[in-house]
Short mmCIF file of C-alpha atoms in Angstrom, two decimals:
data_model
loop_
_atom_site.label_atom_id
_atom_site.label_comp_id
_atom_site.label_asym_id
_atom_site.label_seq_id
_atom_site.Cartn_x
_atom_site.Cartn_y
_atom_site.Cartn_z
CA MET A 1 -11.63 -42.93 -49.56
CA ALA A 2 -7.86 -42.43 -49.32
CA THR A 3 -5.43 -45.13 -48.30
CA ILE A 4 -4.09 -44.06 -44.91
CA GLU A 5 -0.30 -44.02 -44.65
CA ARG A 6 1.89 -43.31 -41.65
CA PRO A 7 4.72 -40.76 -41.85
CA ARG A 8 7.61 -40.79 -39.41
CA GLY A 9 6.92 -39.66 -35.86
CA GLY A 10 3.17 -40.28 -35.89
CA SER A 11 0.70 -42.72 -34.39
CA ALA A 12 -1.07 -45.47 -36.28
CA ALA A 13 -4.50 -44.49 -37.64
CA PRO A 14 -7.43 -45.33 -35.35
CA ALA A 15 -9.97 -47.95 -36.34
CA GLY A 16 -12.75 -46.54 -38.50
CA LEU A 17 -10.85 -43.45 -39.65
CA GLN A 18 -11.64 -42.47 -43.22
CA LEU A 19 -10.25 -39.66 -45.34
CA ARG A 20 -12.34 -38.16 -48.11
CA PRO A 21 -12.42 -35.02 -50.29
CA TYR A 22 -14.35 -31.94 -49.26
CA ALA A 23 -17.99 -32.59 -50.18
CA GLY A 24 -19.33 -29.03 -50.25
CA GLU A 25 -21.01 -26.63 -47.87
CA ALA A 26 -22.57 -29.42 -45.80
CA ASP A 27 -19.06 -30.03 -44.43
CA LEU A 28 -18.51 -26.45 -43.29
CA PRO A 29 -20.12 -26.63 -39.81
CA GLY A 30 -17.99 -29.65 -38.93
CA ILE A 31 -14.82 -28.08 -40.31
CA ALA A 32 -15.45 -24.84 -38.39
CA ARG A 33 -16.11 -26.83 -35.21
CA VAL A 34 -12.80 -28.71 -35.50
CA ILE A 35 -10.73 -25.60 -36.25
CA ASN A 36 -12.27 -23.62 -33.39
CA ALA A 37 -11.87 -26.50 -30.93
CA GLU A 38 -8.18 -26.76 -31.81
CA HIS A 39 -7.71 -23.02 -31.41
CA ASP A 40 -9.42 -23.19 -28.01
CA ALA A 41 -7.14 -26.02 -26.90
CA ASP A 42 -4.00 -24.19 -28.06
CA GLY A 43 -4.94 -20.75 -26.76
CA ARG A 44 -4.90 -19.29 -30.27
CA PRO A 45 -6.80 -16.01 -30.68
CA GLY A 46 -8.46 -16.62 -34.05
CA ARG A 47 -11.82 -18.25 -34.70
CA THR A 48 -13.73 -19.06 -37.87
CA ASN A 49 -17.36 -19.67 -38.83
CA VAL A 50 -19.36 -21.11 -41.68
CA GLN A 51 -19.74 -17.75 -43.44
CA GLU A 52 -15.98 -17.14 -43.32
CA LEU A 53 -15.29 -20.59 -44.76
CA GLN A 54 -17.89 -20.04 -47.47
CA ALA A 55 -15.97 -16.95 -48.60
CA ASP A 56 -12.64 -18.81 -48.47
CA TYR A 57 -13.85 -21.94 -50.24
CA GLY A 58 -16.23 -20.28 -52.69
CA HIS A 59 -13.64 -18.84 -55.09
CA PRO A 60 -11.33 -21.56 -56.42
CA SER A 61 -7.99 -20.37 -57.75
CA GLU A 62 -4.79 -21.94 -59.00
CA ALA A 63 -3.38 -21.49 -55.49
CA PHE A 64 -6.32 -23.01 -53.61
CA ASP A 65 -9.38 -24.94 -54.72
CA ALA A 66 -11.35 -26.50 -51.87
CA ALA A 67 -12.67 -29.33 -54.06
CA ARG A 68 -9.07 -30.33 -54.80
CA ASP A 69 -7.20 -29.08 -51.74
CA VAL A 70 -9.30 -29.94 -48.68
CA THR A 71 -9.37 -33.40 -47.09
CA VAL A 72 -11.84 -34.34 -44.38
CA ALA A 73 -11.13 -36.97 -41.69
CA GLU A 74 -14.16 -38.82 -40.36
CA VAL A 75 -14.85 -41.50 -37.74
CA ASP A 76 -18.33 -43.02 -37.82
CA GLY A 77 -19.57 -40.12 -39.94
CA ARG A 78 -18.29 -37.40 -37.57
CA ILE A 79 -15.70 -34.92 -38.83
CA VAL A 80 -12.72 -35.17 -36.45
CA GLY A 81 -10.03 -33.45 -38.55
CA VAL A 82 -9.38 -31.48 -41.70
CA GLY A 83 -6.32 -30.94 -43.87
CA TRP A 84 -5.80 -28.29 -46.52
CA ARG A 85 -3.23 -27.44 -49.15
CA ALA A 86 -2.22 -24.39 -51.17
CA VAL A 87 0.48 -23.48 -53.69
CA ILE A 88 2.28 -20.16 -53.31
CA GLU A 89 5.09 -18.51 -55.25
CA THR A 90 7.27 -17.09 -52.49
CA THR A 91 9.28 -13.90 -52.58
CA ASP A 92 12.53 -15.87 -52.18
CA GLY A 93 12.18 -18.06 -55.25
CA LEU A 94 10.24 -21.09 -54.07
CA LEU A 95 7.11 -22.75 -55.35
CA GLU A 96 5.92 -23.61 -51.87
CA ARG A 97 3.25 -26.26 -51.48
CA ARG A 98 1.72 -25.53 -48.12
CA MET A 99 0.05 -28.20 -46.01
CA ASP A 100 -1.84 -27.53 -42.82
CA GLY A 101 -4.71 -28.91 -40.83
CA ALA A 102 -6.59 -29.19 -37.57
CA VAL A 103 -7.69 -32.08 -35.37
CA GLU A 104 -10.44 -32.15 -32.79
CA PRO A 105 -8.62 -32.16 -29.41
CA ALA A 106 -10.29 -35.39 -28.24
CA TRP A 107 -8.77 -37.13 -31.29
CA ARG A 108 -5.24 -35.80 -30.94
CA ARG A 109 -2.37 -38.29 -30.60
CA ARG A 110 -4.56 -41.02 -32.03
CA GLY A 111 -3.23 -40.93 -35.60
CA VAL A 112 -5.70 -38.50 -37.19
CA GLY A 113 -3.17 -35.71 -37.66
CA THR A 114 -0.59 -38.23 -38.87
CA ALA A 115 -2.99 -39.52 -41.53
CA LEU A 116 -3.90 -36.02 -42.72
CA PHE A 117 -0.20 -35.07 -42.83
CA ALA A 118 0.55 -38.07 -45.03
CA GLU A 119 -2.38 -37.30 -47.33
CA ASN A 120 -1.35 -33.66 -47.67
CA GLU A 121 2.21 -34.62 -48.53
CA ARG A 122 1.15 -37.39 -50.93
CA ARG A 123 -1.12 -35.07 -52.89
CA HIS A 124 1.48 -32.33 -53.07
CA LEU A 125 4.20 -34.66 -54.31
CA ALA A 126 1.83 -36.03 -56.95
CA ARG A 127 1.17 -32.51 -58.22
CA ILE A 128 4.88 -31.70 -58.29
CA ALA A 129 5.39 -34.61 -60.67
CA THR A 130 2.89 -33.15 -63.14
CA ALA A 131 3.24 -29.39 -62.58
CA ALA A 132 6.92 -28.63 -62.04
CA ARG A 133 8.20 -25.07 -62.47
CA GLY A 134 11.81 -24.97 -63.60
CA ASP A 135 12.28 -21.34 -62.57
CA LEU A 136 11.23 -21.96 -58.95
CA ARG A 137 12.63 -24.42 -56.44
CA PRO A 138 10.00 -26.84 -55.10
CA ALA A 139 9.36 -26.89 -51.36
CA LEU A 140 6.80 -28.02 -48.84
CA GLY A 141 5.64 -25.56 -46.22
CA SER A 142 3.55 -25.62 -43.08
CA TRP A 143 2.54 -23.51 -40.11
CA CYS A 144 1.74 -24.14 -36.46
CA GLY A 145 1.63 -22.39 -33.11
CA THR A 146 4.31 -22.95 -30.51
CA THR A 147 1.57 -24.29 -28.21
CA ASN A 148 1.02 -27.37 -30.41
CA PRO A 149 3.86 -29.78 -29.52
CA GLY A 150 2.32 -32.65 -31.46
CA ALA A 151 2.44 -30.73 -34.74
CA ILE A 152 5.99 -29.58 -34.03
CA ALA A 153 7.17 -33.15 -33.37
CA LEU A 154 5.50 -34.47 -36.53
CA LEU A 155 7.00 -31.77 -38.74
CA GLU A 156 10.50 -32.20 -37.30
CA ALA A 157 10.34 -35.98 -37.66
CA ASN A 158 9.52 -35.59 -41.36
CA GLY A 159 12.33 -33.27 -42.32
CA PHE A 160 10.70 -29.86 -41.96
CA GLU A 161 12.83 -27.05 -40.56
CA ARG A 162 11.86 -23.87 -38.74
CA ALA A 163 12.05 -21.07 -41.28
CA ARG A 164 10.55 -18.07 -39.49
CA TYR A 165 8.70 -16.97 -36.38
CA PHE A 166 5.57 -14.85 -36.46
CA PHE A 167 3.88 -13.05 -33.60
CA ASP A 168 0.30 -12.09 -32.91
CA MET A 169 0.49 -8.80 -31.02
CA VAL A 170 -2.22 -7.14 -28.95
CA ARG A 171 -2.69 -3.57 -27.79
CA PRO A 172 -4.69 -4.28 -24.64
CA SER A 173 -6.30 -0.85 -24.39
CA LEU A 174 -7.33 1.85 -26.83
CA ASP A 175 -7.98 4.48 -24.18
CA ASP A 176 -4.82 6.50 -24.80
CA VAL A 177 -4.54 6.43 -28.60
CA THR A 178 -4.26 9.72 -30.48
CA ASP A 179 -4.38 10.64 -34.14
CA VAL A 180 -0.98 11.20 -35.80
CA PRO A 181 -0.81 13.56 -38.80
CA LEU A 182 -0.12 12.12 -42.23
CA PRO A 183 3.09 13.02 -44.06
CA ASP A 184 2.79 16.10 -46.26
CA GLY A 185 1.11 15.58 -49.63
CA LEU A 186 -0.93 12.53 -48.60
CA GLU A 187 -4.60 12.24 -47.74
CA VAL A 188 -6.95 9.55 -46.48
CA ARG A 189 -10.05 8.91 -48.60
CA PRO A 190 -13.00 6.58 -48.03
CA VAL A 191 -12.43 3.21 -49.69
CA THR A 192 -15.35 2.48 -52.00
CA ARG A 193 -15.92 -0.81 -53.80
CA GLU A 194 -14.42 0.84 -56.89
CA LEU A 195 -11.22 1.68 -54.97
CA ALA A 196 -10.98 -1.57 -52.99
CA HIS A 197 -9.24 -3.51 -55.76
CA ALA A 198 -6.57 -0.80 -56.13
CA VAL A 199 -5.94 -1.01 -52.37
CA PHE A 200 -5.66 -4.80 -52.62
CA ARG A 201 -3.14 -4.57 -55.50
CA ALA A 202 -1.12 -1.99 -53.53
CA ASP A 203 -1.06 -4.37 -50.56
CA VAL A 204 0.16 -7.19 -52.81
CA GLU A 205 2.90 -4.98 -54.22
CA ALA A 206 4.06 -3.84 -50.78
CA PHE A 207 4.35 -7.40 -49.49
CA ALA A 208 6.46 -8.46 -52.46
CA ASP A 209 9.37 -7.14 -50.36
CA HIS A 210 8.50 -9.37 -47.39
CA TRP A 211 9.43 -12.96 -46.63
CA GLY A 212 7.03 -15.68 -47.72
CA GLY A 213 4.05 -15.02 -49.93
CA PHE A 214 0.29 -15.33 -50.26
CA ASP A 215 -2.36 -15.85 -52.90
CA ARG A 216 -2.27 -12.71 -55.06
CA SER A 217 -5.11 -13.69 -57.38
CA ASP A 218 -8.35 -11.86 -58.07
CA GLU A 219 -10.08 -14.84 -56.47
CA GLN A 220 -8.31 -13.99 -53.22
CA PHE A 221 -9.60 -10.43 -53.55
CA GLN A 222 -13.13 -11.82 -53.86
CA ARG A 223 -12.58 -13.88 -50.71
CA TRP A 224 -11.62 -10.68 -48.91
CA MET A 225 -14.68 -8.86 -50.20
CA GLU A 226 -17.12 -11.63 -49.27
CA SER A 227 -15.73 -12.25 -45.80
CA PRO A 228 -18.51 -11.59 -43.27
CA SER A 229 -16.11 -9.44 -41.23
CA ASN A 230 -15.16 -7.22 -44.17
CA ASP A 231 -16.28 -3.61 -43.77
CA LEU A 232 -14.85 -1.12 -46.25
CA SER A 233 -15.65 1.74 -43.89
CA LEU A 234 -12.87 0.37 -41.65
CA TRP A 235 -10.24 0.31 -44.40
CA ILE A 236 -7.91 3.29 -44.05
CA ALA A 237 -5.88 4.09 -47.16
CA ALA A 238 -3.58 7.03 -47.88
CA PHE A 239 -3.43 8.44 -51.39
CA ASP A 240 -0.84 10.51 -53.19
CA GLY A 241 -2.89 11.83 -56.07
CA ASP A 242 -4.35 8.73 -57.72
CA ASP A 243 -1.75 6.40 -56.18
CA VAL A 244 -2.34 4.28 -53.09
CA ALA A 245 0.66 4.99 -50.85
CA GLY A 246 -0.25 2.69 -47.99
CA GLY A 247 -3.10 1.42 -45.92
CA VAL A 248 -4.47 -0.62 -43.04
CA ILE A 249 -7.16 -3.25 -43.62
CA ASN A 250 -9.06 -3.20 -40.33
CA VAL A 251 -11.48 -5.97 -39.39
CA ILE A 252 -14.04 -6.36 -36.62
CA ASP A 253 -15.15 -9.98 -36.35
CA ASP A 254 -18.34 -9.84 -34.30
CA ALA A 255 -18.75 -13.63 -34.20
CA THR A 256 -15.24 -14.17 -32.79
CA ASN A 257 -15.64 -11.35 -30.28
CA GLU A 258 -18.90 -12.83 -29.06
CA ALA A 259 -17.36 -16.30 -28.76
CA LEU A 260 -14.37 -15.00 -26.80
CA GLY A 261 -16.19 -12.35 -24.79
CA ILE A 262 -14.00 -9.50 -26.02
CA ARG A 263 -14.26 -6.34 -28.14
CA ARG A 264 -11.15 -6.62 -30.27
CA ALA A 265 -10.40 -5.47 -33.81
CA TRP A 266 -7.66 -6.80 -36.07
CA LEU A 267 -5.34 -4.75 -38.19
CA ALA A 268 -5.40 -7.56 -40.74
CA SER A 269 -2.87 -5.96 -43.08
CA VAL A 270 -0.60 -2.95 -42.57
CA PHE A 271 1.34 -1.91 -45.67
CA THR A 272 3.34 0.94 -47.17
CA ARG A 273 4.51 0.89 -50.78
CA ARG A 274 8.22 1.38 -51.29
CA PRO A 275 8.24 5.03 -52.59
CA TRP A 276 6.42 6.22 -49.45
CA ARG A 277 8.41 4.37 -46.78
CA ARG A 278 10.50 5.95 -44.03
CA ARG A 279 8.19 8.97 -43.81
CA GLY A 280 6.05 7.99 -40.83
CA LEU A 281 3.09 6.88 -42.93
CA ALA A 282 2.57 3.51 -41.24
CA ARG A 283 2.59 5.11 -37.78
CA ALA A 284 0.02 7.67 -38.89
CA LEU A 285 -2.26 5.07 -40.48
CA ILE A 286 -2.07 2.73 -37.49
CA SER A 287 -2.80 5.57 -35.06
CA ARG A 288 -5.73 6.70 -37.16
CA SER A 289 -6.97 3.10 -37.29
CA LEU A 290 -6.86 2.73 -33.51
CA VAL A 291 -8.83 5.93 -33.03
CA ALA A 292 -11.45 4.77 -35.54
CA LEU A 293 -11.70 1.34 -33.91
CA ARG A 294 -12.16 2.88 -30.48
CA GLU A 295 -14.96 5.01 -31.90
CA ARG A 296 -16.59 1.77 -33.12
CA GLY A 297 -16.65 0.43 -29.55
CA MET A 298 -13.51 -1.70 -29.58
CA THR A 299 -11.40 -1.88 -26.42
CA SER A 300 -8.30 -3.66 -27.83
CA ALA A 301 -6.61 -4.29 -31.16
CA ALA A 302 -4.38 -7.00 -32.59
CA LEU A 303 -2.15 -7.62 -35.60
CA GLY A 304 0.33 -10.16 -36.93
CA VAL A 305 4.01 -9.55 -37.69
CA ASP A 306 7.03 -11.38 -39.04
CA ALA A 307 9.47 -11.42 -36.13
CA ASP A 308 12.36 -10.78 -38.55
CA ASN A 309 10.61 -8.17 -40.67
CA PRO A 310 13.47 -6.10 -42.19
CA SER A 311 11.43 -2.87 -42.23
CA GLY A 312 11.42 -2.68 -38.43
CA ALA A 313 7.68 -3.33 -38.11
CA LEU A 314 8.07 -5.20 -34.82
CA GLY A 315 9.77 -2.20 -33.19
CA LEU A 316 7.14 0.17 -34.57
CA TYR A 317 4.30 -1.93 -33.20
CA GLU A 318 5.96 -2.18 -29.79
CA ASP A 319 6.43 1.59 -29.78
CA LEU A 320 2.71 1.97 -30.50
CA GLY A 321 1.77 -0.14 -27.48
CA PHE A 322 1.39 -3.63 -28.99
CA GLU A 323 2.65 -6.62 -27.00
CA VAL A 324 3.46 -10.17 -28.18
CA ASP A 325 0.48 -12.40 -27.35
CA TYR A 326 1.01 -15.58 -29.39
CA ARG A 327 3.92 -17.11 -31.34
CA SER A 328 3.73 -19.23 -34.50
CA ILE A 329 6.32 -21.03 -36.61
CA ALA A 330 6.57 -21.15 -40.39
CA TRP A 331 8.13 -24.46 -41.53
CA ARG A 332 9.82 -25.47 -44.77
CA LYS A 333 11.16 -28.59 -46.41
CA VAL A 334 13.05 -27.68 -49.60
CA LEU A 335 12.91 -30.51 -52.15
CA THR A 336 15.56 -31.59 -54.63
#
């Protein structure tokens, strides 16, 4: 069990709290319960489940390995919180060591989140000492919704600064969507398992121009493929000959929709590679996605966007009928 420390701005740990490493799939129901309870309390739209976590945790990579990077908080054998860590090379020259977590609402402001924060930071700083990268500046990173004042206060008290805002946007109705023609010379083809990896690599390449970063490994691709909500028939990709020009990775999460009582799809990733930008491709792919999702029985659609996206994505989404539904903050603490 980990020694529980107290960072600035947090409460003392409650009696009986213990921190331990992730112990395998037996922990997944408790972890899912905590994450979903926190999302309910904060009004966040996303939910998870055991199958989703199995896909995420089942493919260890250099960026994220659940056995190394997940810490469970327990009181009397009950999971009351979870912390997780990842290492990402960002597009602006940082080796960002991300630290996030969730706490069961009944245990908030009782020191659980403070203890997990300290453990996340301690483990990251220990890895920096043994795995420095001279070509990238070291930084800590985190993420939280604007509806979680406790997380905001803890991050600010420990030297993190707001780096970026992100929005979840919702198109509340799909009744009036119409198909928009593709630019000349491009065509949409069904995405088979053989083509899926090429679409993934094209997505990675397109987001190299965007702020931040994500796990670009083949292990991350396997997590995508094994996600219970993954359905290749919903992926819409445009091809120029053999080249993937752009695409939309659409997702219908039946478990989340059932839990929330909605019929909503997510445009989980919308991307256009640089040579095919400024030609109306993204608008055409999004419109085609919305038509396809309506035909699959969905009544609304959502996506995420960087509020400062330099390509004008926010304006495009607003023009296509999406409205801001939830706001999140990306945090950073650059180290010297």
